[in-house]
PDB file of C-alpha atoms in Angstrom:
ATOM      1  CA  GLN A  74      -0.338   0.111  -0.099  1.00  0.00           C
ATOM      2  CA  VAL A  75       0.941   3.903  -0.157  1.00  0.00           C
ATOM      3  CA  GLN A  76       3.489   4.441   2.451  1.00  0.00           C
ATOM      4  CA  LEU A  77       6.797   5.979   4.345  1.00  0.00           C
ATOM      5  CA  VAL A  78       8.173   4.164   7.066  1.00  0.00           C
ATOM      6  CA  GLU A  79      10.640   6.800   8.483  1.00  0.00           C
ATOM      7  CA  SER A  80      13.673   4.807  10.803  1.00  0.00           C
ATOM      8  CA  GLY A  81      17.524   5.452  12.438  1.00  0.00           C
ATOM      9  CA  GLY A  82      15.879   7.013  15.514  1.00  0.00           C
ATOM     10  CA  GLY A  83      17.550   6.966  18.688  1.00  0.00           C
ATOM     11  CA  VAL A  84      19.593   8.017  21.602  1.00  0.00           C
ATOM     12  CA  VAL A  85      22.414   9.891  21.115  1.00  0.00           C
ATOM     13  CA  GLN A  86      24.756  12.315  22.861  1.00  0.00           C
ATOM     14  CA  PRO A  87      25.079  16.803  22.192  1.00  0.00           C
ATOM     15  CA  GLY A  88      27.448  17.015  19.186  1.00  0.00           C
ATOM     16  CA  ARG A  89      26.734  13.709  17.837  1.00  0.00           C
ATOM     17  CA  SER A  90      25.146  12.600  14.609  1.00  0.00           C
ATOM     18  CA  LEU A  91      22.856  10.275  13.339  1.00  0.00           C
ATOM     19  CA  ARG A  92      21.056   9.978  10.004  1.00  0.00           C
ATOM     20  CA  LEU A  93      17.473   8.830   9.159  1.00  0.00           C
ATOM     21  CA  SER A  94      15.383   7.557   6.486  1.00  0.00           C
ATOM     22  CA  CYS A  95      11.994   7.700   5.112  1.00  0.00           C
ATOM     23  CA  ALA A  96      11.050   3.904   2.776  1.00  0.00           C
ATOM     24  CA  ALA A  97       8.121   5.075   0.287  1.00  0.00           C
ATOM     25  CA  SER A  98       6.323   2.839  -1.267  1.00  0.00           C
ATOM     26  CA  GLY A  99       2.764   1.653  -3.300  1.00  0.00           C
ATOM     27  CA  PHE A 100       3.737   5.391  -5.155  1.00  0.00           C
ATOM     28  CA  THR A 101       6.510   6.879  -7.828  1.00  0.00           C
ATOM     29  CA  PHE A 102       8.924   8.152  -5.264  1.00  0.00           C
ATOM     30  CA  SER A 103      10.234   9.641  -7.960  1.00  0.00           C
ATOM     31  CA  TYR A 104       7.734  11.753  -9.341  1.00  0.00           C
ATOM     32  CA  TYR A 105       7.415  13.481  -5.438  1.00  0.00           C
ATOM     33  CA  GLY A 106       9.045  16.620  -3.396  1.00  0.00           C
ATOM     34  CA  MET A 107       9.666  15.197   0.469  1.00  0.00           C
ATOM     35  CA  HIS A 108       9.917  16.763   3.656  1.00  0.00           C
ATOM     36  CA  TRP A 109      10.567  16.587   6.300  1.00  0.00           C
ATOM     37  CA  VAL A 110       8.621  18.090   9.867  1.00  0.00           C
ATOM     38  CA  ARG A 111       9.548  17.235  13.904  1.00  0.00           C
ATOM     39  CA  GLN A 112       7.845  17.630  16.459  1.00  0.00           C
ATOM     40  CA  ALA A 113       9.389  18.056  19.668  1.00  0.00           C
ATOM     41  CA  PRO A 114       7.900  16.852  22.729  1.00  0.00           C
ATOM     42  CA  GLY A 115       4.195  17.931  23.873  1.00  0.00           C
ATOM     43  CA  LYS A 116       4.402  20.383  21.082  1.00  0.00           C
ATOM     44  CA  GLY A 117       3.390  22.215  17.667  1.00  0.00           C
ATOM     45  CA  LEU A 118       4.832  20.855  14.160  1.00  0.00           C
ATOM     46  CA  GLU A 119       7.704  22.578  12.491  1.00  0.00           C
ATOM     47  CA  TRP A 120       9.209  21.978   8.930  1.00  0.00           C
ATOM     48  CA  VAL A 121      12.937  20.627   8.530  1.00  0.00           C
ATOM     49  CA  ALA A 122      13.332  20.548   4.889  1.00  0.00           C
ATOM     50  CA  PHE A 123      12.846  19.695   1.263  1.00  0.00           C
ATOM     51  CA  ILE A 124      14.317  18.078  -1.268  1.00  0.00           C
ATOM     52  CA  TRP A 125      12.808  18.090  -4.723  1.00  0.00           C
ATOM     53  CA  TYR A 126      11.543  15.270  -7.009  1.00  0.00           C
ATOM     54  CA  ASP A 127      14.942  14.426  -8.224  1.00  0.00           C
ATOM     55  CA  GLY A 128      17.159  16.228  -5.438  1.00  0.00           C
ATOM     56  CA  ARG A 129      18.289  18.919  -7.231  1.00  0.00           C
ATOM     57  CA  GLN A 130      17.348  21.913  -4.720  1.00  0.00           C
ATOM     58  CA  LYS A 131      17.280  21.966  -1.250  1.00  0.00           C
ATOM     59  CA  PHE A 132      15.465  23.936   1.427  1.00  0.00           C
ATOM     60  CA  TYR A 133      16.304  24.346   5.296  1.00  0.00           C
ATOM     61  CA  ALA A 134      14.778  25.937   8.182  1.00  0.00           C
ATOM     62  CA  ASP A 135      17.123  28.662  10.224  1.00  0.00           C
ATOM     63  CA  SER A 136      17.177  26.072  12.507  1.00  0.00           C
ATOM     64  CA  VAL A 137      18.531  22.930  11.186  1.00  0.00           C
ATOM     65  CA  ARG A 138      20.582  24.961   8.001  1.00  0.00           C
ATOM     66  CA  GLY A 139      23.954  24.287   8.013  1.00  0.00           C
ATOM     67  CA  ARG A 140      23.731  21.211  10.475  1.00  0.00           C
ATOM     68  CA  PHE A 141      20.972  18.962   8.794  1.00  0.00           C
ATOM     69  CA  SER A 142      21.247  18.060   4.893  1.00  0.00           C
ATOM     70  CA  ILE A 143      19.160  15.949   3.842  1.00  0.00           C
ATOM     71  CA  SER A 144      18.531  14.096   0.279  1.00  0.00           C
ATOM     72  CA  ARG A 145      16.988  10.879  -1.835  1.00  0.00           C
ATOM     73  CA  ASP A 146      17.938   7.851  -3.410  1.00  0.00           C
ATOM     74  CA  ASN A 147      14.854   7.050  -6.302  1.00  0.00           C
ATOM     75  CA  SER A 148      17.090   3.501  -7.113  1.00  0.00           C
ATOM     76  CA  ARG A 149      15.834   2.493  -3.159  1.00  0.00           C
ATOM     77  CA  ASN A 150      12.541   4.705  -2.996  1.00  0.00           C
ATOM     78  CA  THR A 151      14.849   6.591   0.027  1.00  0.00           C
ATOM     79  CA  LEU A 152      14.570  10.280   1.408  1.00  0.00           C
ATOM     80  CA  TYR A 153      17.393  11.025   4.225  1.00  0.00           C
ATOM     81  CA  LEU A 154      18.292  12.986   6.742  1.00  0.00           C
ATOM     82  CA  GLN A 155      21.703  13.593   8.316  1.00  0.00           C
ATOM     83  CA  MET A 156      21.917  15.734  11.822  1.00  0.00           C
ATOM     84  CA  ASP A 157      25.343  16.570  12.295  1.00  0.00           C
ATOM     85  CA  SER A 158      26.639  18.408  15.647  1.00  0.00           C
ATOM     86  CA  LEU A 159      22.941  17.693  17.496  1.00  0.00           C
ATOM     87  CA  ARG A 160      21.395  19.579  20.252  1.00  0.00           C
ATOM     88  CA  ALA A 161      18.854  19.292  22.781  1.00  0.00           C
ATOM     89  CA  GLU A 162      16.237  21.227  21.023  1.00  0.00           C
ATOM     90  CA  ASP A 163      16.737  18.698  18.158  1.00  0.00           C
ATOM     91  CA  THR A 164      14.900  16.045  20.609  1.00  0.00           C
ATOM     92  CA  ALA A 165      11.524  15.646  18.401  1.00  0.00           C
ATOM     93  CA  VAL A 166       9.195  12.938  16.641  1.00  0.00           C
ATOM     94  CA  TYR A 167      10.623  13.347  12.857  1.00  0.00           C
ATOM     95  CA  TYR A 168       7.620  12.732   9.902  1.00  0.00           C
ATOM     96  CA  CYS A 169       8.952  12.177   6.315  1.00  0.00           C
ATOM     97  CA  ALA A 170       5.893  13.548   3.925  1.00  0.00           C
ATOM     98  CA  ARG A 171       4.667  13.636   0.504  1.00  0.00           C
ATOM     99  CA  GLY A 172       4.574  17.216  -1.026  1.00  0.00           C
ATOM    100  CA  ASN A 173       0.998  16.607  -3.434  1.00  0.00           C
ATOM    101  CA  PHE A 174       1.471  15.642  -6.646  1.00  0.00           C
ATOM    102  CA  ASP A 175       0.080  19.436  -7.816  1.00  0.00           C
ATOM    103  CA  ASN A 176       1.207  21.475  -5.308  1.00  0.00           C
ATOM    104  CA  ALA A 177       4.488  20.370  -3.210  1.00  0.00           C
ATOM    105  CA  GLY A 178       3.670  22.353  -0.061  1.00  0.00           C
ATOM    106  CA  THR A 179       0.297  20.706   0.868  1.00  0.00           C
ATOM    107  CA  LEU A 180       1.772  17.707   2.519  1.00  0.00           C
ATOM    108  CA  ASP A 181      -0.855  14.570   1.900  1.00  0.00           C
ATOM    109  CA  LEU A 182       1.356  11.814   2.481  1.00  0.00           C
ATOM    110  CA  TRP A 183       3.360  10.830   6.375  1.00  0.00           C
ATOM    111  CA  GLY A 184       5.425   8.626   7.889  1.00  0.00           C
ATOM    112  CA  GLN A 185       4.438   7.333  11.365  1.00  0.00           C
ATOM    113  CA  GLY A 186       7.262   8.693  12.498  1.00  0.00           C
ATOM    114  CA  THR A 187      10.652   7.990  14.393  1.00  0.00           C
ATOM    115  CA  LEU A 188      12.147   9.692  17.989  1.00  0.00           C
ATOM    116  CA  VAL A 189      15.395  11.255  17.858  1.00  0.00           C
ATOM    117  CA  THR A 190      16.452  12.080  21.586  1.00  0.00           C
ATOM    118  CA  VAL A 191      19.282  14.406  22.671  1.00  0.00           C
ATOM    119  CA  SER A 192      20.811  13.647  25.542  1.00  0.00           C
ATOM    120  CA  SER A 193      24.020  13.115  27.729  1.00  0.00           C
TER     121      SER A 193
ATOM    122  CA  ASP B 196       8.423  35.744   8.743  1.00  0.00           C
ATOM    123  CA  ILE B 197       4.053  34.514   8.296  1.00  0.00           C
ATOM    124  CA  GLN B 198       2.514  33.619  11.599  1.00  0.00           C
ATOM    125  CA  LEU B 199      -0.294  31.691  11.875  1.00  0.00           C
ATOM    126  CA  THR B 200      -2.767  32.187  15.075  1.00  0.00           C
ATOM    127  CA  GLN B 201      -4.729  29.212  16.229  1.00  0.00           C
ATOM    128  CA  SER B 202      -8.098  30.044  17.929  1.00  0.00           C
ATOM    129  CA  PRO B 203      -8.409  28.848  20.082  1.00  0.00           C
ATOM    130  CA  SER B 204      -5.840  26.990  21.725  1.00  0.00           C
ATOM    131  CA  PHE B 205      -7.628  24.328  23.371  1.00  0.00           C
ATOM    132  CA  LEU B 206     -11.820  23.861  23.041  1.00  0.00           C
ATOM    133  CA  SER B 207     -14.216  21.062  25.093  1.00  0.00           C
ATOM    134  CA  ALA B 208     -17.065  19.766  22.979  1.00  0.00           C
ATOM    135  CA  SER B 209     -19.596  17.012  22.753  1.00  0.00           C
ATOM    136  CA  VAL B 210     -20.788  15.101  20.088  1.00  0.00           C
ATOM    137  CA  GLY B 211     -22.617  16.789  17.638  1.00  0.00           C
ATOM    138  CA  ASP B 212     -22.137  19.726  18.335  1.00  0.00           C
ATOM    139  CA  ARG B 213     -21.355  21.975  15.948  1.00  0.00           C
ATOM    140  CA  VAL B 214     -16.996  23.146  16.585  1.00  0.00           C
ATOM    141  CA  THR B 215     -15.786  26.344  14.312  1.00  0.00           C
ATOM    142  CA  ILE B 216     -11.123  26.337  14.786  1.00  0.00           C
ATOM    143  CA  THR B 217      -9.715  29.810  13.090  1.00  0.00           C
ATOM    144  CA  CYS B 218      -6.266  30.131  11.775  1.00  0.00           C
ATOM    145  CA  ARG B 219      -5.069  34.022  11.038  1.00  0.00           C
ATOM    146  CA  ALA B 220      -2.167  34.891   8.915  1.00  0.00           C
ATOM    147  CA  SER B 221       0.760  37.531  10.188  1.00  0.00           C
ATOM    148  CA  GLN B 222      -0.037  38.735   6.751  1.00  0.00           C
ATOM    149  CA  GLY B 223      -2.068  37.395   3.145  1.00  0.00           C
ATOM    150  CA  ILE B 224      -1.319  34.349   2.035  1.00  0.00           C
ATOM    151  CA  ALA B 225      -4.079  34.022  -0.610  1.00  0.00           C
ATOM    152  CA  SER B 226      -5.642  30.721  -0.480  1.00  0.00           C
ATOM    153  CA  ASN B 227      -2.419  29.320   0.093  1.00  0.00           C
ATOM    154  CA  LEU B 228      -3.490  27.213   3.879  1.00  0.00           C
ATOM    155  CA  ALA B 229      -4.186  23.521   4.351  1.00  0.00           C
ATOM    156  CA  TRP B 230      -5.045  21.657   7.656  1.00  0.00           C
ATOM    157  CA  TYR B 231      -4.717  19.065   9.290  1.00  0.00           C
ATOM    158  CA  GLN B 232      -6.162  15.792  12.470  1.00  0.00           C
ATOM    159  CA  GLN B 233      -3.534  14.510  14.227  1.00  0.00           C
ATOM    160  CA  LYS B 234      -4.598  12.129  17.061  1.00  0.00           C
ATOM    161  CA  PRO B 235      -2.278  11.212  20.179  1.00  0.00           C
ATOM    162  CA  GLY B 236       0.431   9.438  19.438  1.00  0.00           C
ATOM    163  CA  LYS B 237       0.074   9.355  15.672  1.00  0.00           C
ATOM    164  CA  ALA B 238       1.583  11.319  12.398  1.00  0.00           C
ATOM    165  CA  PRO B 239      -0.406  14.270  11.029  1.00  0.00           C
ATOM    166  CA  LYS B 240      -3.510  13.420   8.563  1.00  0.00           C
ATOM    167  CA  LEU B 241      -3.985  16.212   5.125  1.00  0.00           C
ATOM    168  CA  LEU B 242      -7.982  17.566   5.909  1.00  0.00           C
ATOM    169  CA  ILE B 243      -8.476  20.235   3.482  1.00  0.00           C
ATOM    170  CA  TYR B 244      -5.815  21.921   1.283  1.00  0.00           C
ATOM    171  CA  ALA B 245      -5.997  25.531  -0.269  1.00  0.00           C
ATOM    172  CA  ALA B 246      -8.196  26.632   2.464  1.00  0.00           C
ATOM    173  CA  SER B 247     -11.907  25.095   1.389  1.00  0.00           C
ATOM    174  CA  THR B 248     -10.539  21.795  -0.957  1.00  0.00           C
ATOM    175  CA  LEU B 249     -11.520  18.934   0.931  1.00  0.00           C
ATOM    176  CA  GLN B 250      -8.922  15.676   0.618  1.00  0.00           C
ATOM    177  CA  SER B 251     -10.302  12.867  -1.061  1.00  0.00           C
ATOM    178  CA  GLY B 252     -11.682  10.238   2.036  1.00  0.00           C
ATOM    179  CA  VAL B 253     -12.752  12.605   4.359  1.00  0.00           C
ATOM    180  CA  PRO B 254     -15.790  13.296   5.575  1.00  0.00           C
ATOM    181  CA  SER B 255     -17.854  15.794   4.682  1.00  0.00           C
ATOM    182  CA  ARG B 256     -18.422  17.139   8.126  1.00  0.00           C
ATOM    183  CA  PHE B 257     -15.054  18.947   7.410  1.00  0.00           C
ATOM    184  CA  SER B 258     -15.426  22.305   5.373  1.00  0.00           C
ATOM    185  CA  GLY B 259     -13.121  25.232   5.238  1.00  0.00           C
ATOM    186  CA  SER B 260     -13.034  28.947   4.419  1.00  0.00           C
ATOM    187  CA  ARG B 261     -11.175  32.085   3.823  1.00  0.00           C
ATOM    188  CA  SER B 262     -12.780  35.206   5.239  1.00  0.00           C
ATOM    189  CA  GLU B 263      -8.982  38.352   3.731  1.00  0.00           C
ATOM    190  CA  ALA B 264      -5.968  36.427   5.928  1.00  0.00           C
ATOM    191  CA  GLU B 265      -8.343  34.637   8.073  1.00  0.00           C
ATOM    192  CA  PHE B 266      -9.026  31.084   7.651  1.00  0.00           C
ATOM    193  CA  THR B 267     -12.088  28.687   9.389  1.00  0.00           C
ATOM    194  CA  LEU B 268     -12.029  24.680   9.725  1.00  0.00           C
ATOM    195  CA  THR B 269     -16.112  24.313  11.231  1.00  0.00           C
ATOM    196  CA  ILE B 270     -16.778  20.516  11.910  1.00  0.00           C
ATOM    197  CA  SER B 271     -19.931  20.225  11.843  1.00  0.00           C
ATOM    198  CA  SER B 272     -21.577  17.554  13.759  1.00  0.00           C
ATOM    199  CA  LEU B 273     -18.558  15.880  16.087  1.00  0.00           C
ATOM    200  CA  GLN B 274     -18.170  12.270  16.354  1.00  0.00           C
ATOM    201  CA  PRO B 275     -16.177  10.185  18.386  1.00  0.00           C
ATOM    202  CA  GLU B 276     -13.143   9.863  16.388  1.00  0.00           C
ATOM    203  CA  ASP B 277     -12.785  13.853  15.441  1.00  0.00           C
ATOM    204  CA  PHE B 278     -11.665  14.658  18.901  1.00  0.00           C
ATOM    205  CA  ALA B 279      -7.910  15.310  18.015  1.00  0.00           C
ATOM    206  CA  THR B 280      -5.596  18.127  18.025  1.00  0.00           C
ATOM    207  CA  TYR B 281      -5.982  20.278  14.740  1.00  0.00           C
ATOM    208  CA  TYR B 282      -3.144  22.314  12.671  1.00  0.00           C
ATOM    209  CA  CYS B 283      -3.524  24.069  10.139  1.00  0.00           C
ATOM    210  CA  GLN B 284       0.022  25.191   7.948  1.00  0.00           C
ATOM    211  CA  GLN B 285       0.485  27.836   5.050  1.00  0.00           C
ATOM    212  CA  LEU B 286       2.429  26.780   1.899  1.00  0.00           C
ATOM    213  CA  ASN B 287       2.759  30.775   0.099  1.00  0.00           C
ATOM    214  CA  THR B 288       6.680  31.164   1.331  1.00  0.00           C
ATOM    215  CA  TYR B 289       6.943  27.596  -0.315  1.00  0.00           C
ATOM    216  CA  PRO B 290       8.914  25.771   0.068  1.00  0.00           C
ATOM    217  CA  SER B 291       9.232  26.924   3.381  1.00  0.00           C
ATOM    218  CA  LEU B 292       6.143  26.212   5.445  1.00  0.00           C
ATOM    219  CA  THR B 293       4.470  27.575   8.525  1.00  0.00           C
ATOM    220  CA  PHE B 294       2.168  26.062  10.976  1.00  0.00           C
ATOM    221  CA  GLY B 295      -0.436  27.357  13.590  1.00  0.00           C
ATOM    222  CA  GLY B 296       0.291  26.158  17.513  1.00  0.00           C
ATOM    223  CA  GLY B 297      -2.678  23.572  17.493  1.00  0.00           C
ATOM    224  CA  THR B 298      -6.264  23.530  18.558  1.00  0.00           C
ATOM    225  CA  LYS B 299      -6.782  20.398  20.544  1.00  0.00           C
ATOM    226  CA  VAL B 300     -10.188  19.012  20.250  1.00  0.00           C
ATOM    227  CA  GLU B 301     -11.725  17.053  24.279  1.00  0.00           C
ATOM    228  CA  ILE B 302     -14.464  16.015  24.846  1.00  0.00           C
ATOM    229  CA  LYS B 303     -16.931  18.035  27.019  1.00  0.00           C
TER     230      LYS B 303
END
């Protein structure tokens, strides 16, 4: 079925790195722009990053620019988020989300999320 | 930066009630707004896009409207499965996106 499945979350010390993955299935992944959105415990949603359908353009929130890197492998139907220099305030559930085909700013399919905890 | 202010942040309602949630943008965003529903421990789900277009599969008791920079999500008759937190999101500054603070709908 049509779905997104995140993985790679866990507990990591401040300053260390982590890479999240998002496996897509049930649709033509290479046609869609993809986002990462996060949600700190008990808080609202925060957009993190976006990548074009072909990976040529990438965009970041100010809070993660220079530390996080979004990428994709269309041959593997997988989206990635490389997170470096992690901080306590990066603790959150990270969701990957598909941008709508006609308007990629609308998020029409979400994964179940993966929890990242940054703590010493 | 565009700010989205949702009100109320919390509301208590009964099954069958008509519920209205408001999202006000700090500047004009045309109809570039979506609404999502999130249940505890689950991912958000798209309900409405382009301010008033119902996403496929979403019950018709949900509707959205716009009056200039003020947007409204209405649930015409609240059902038990509708108790959740609702978020608005602007895409006028796409690809950078902004979400409202959320409105939690609880059972009275």
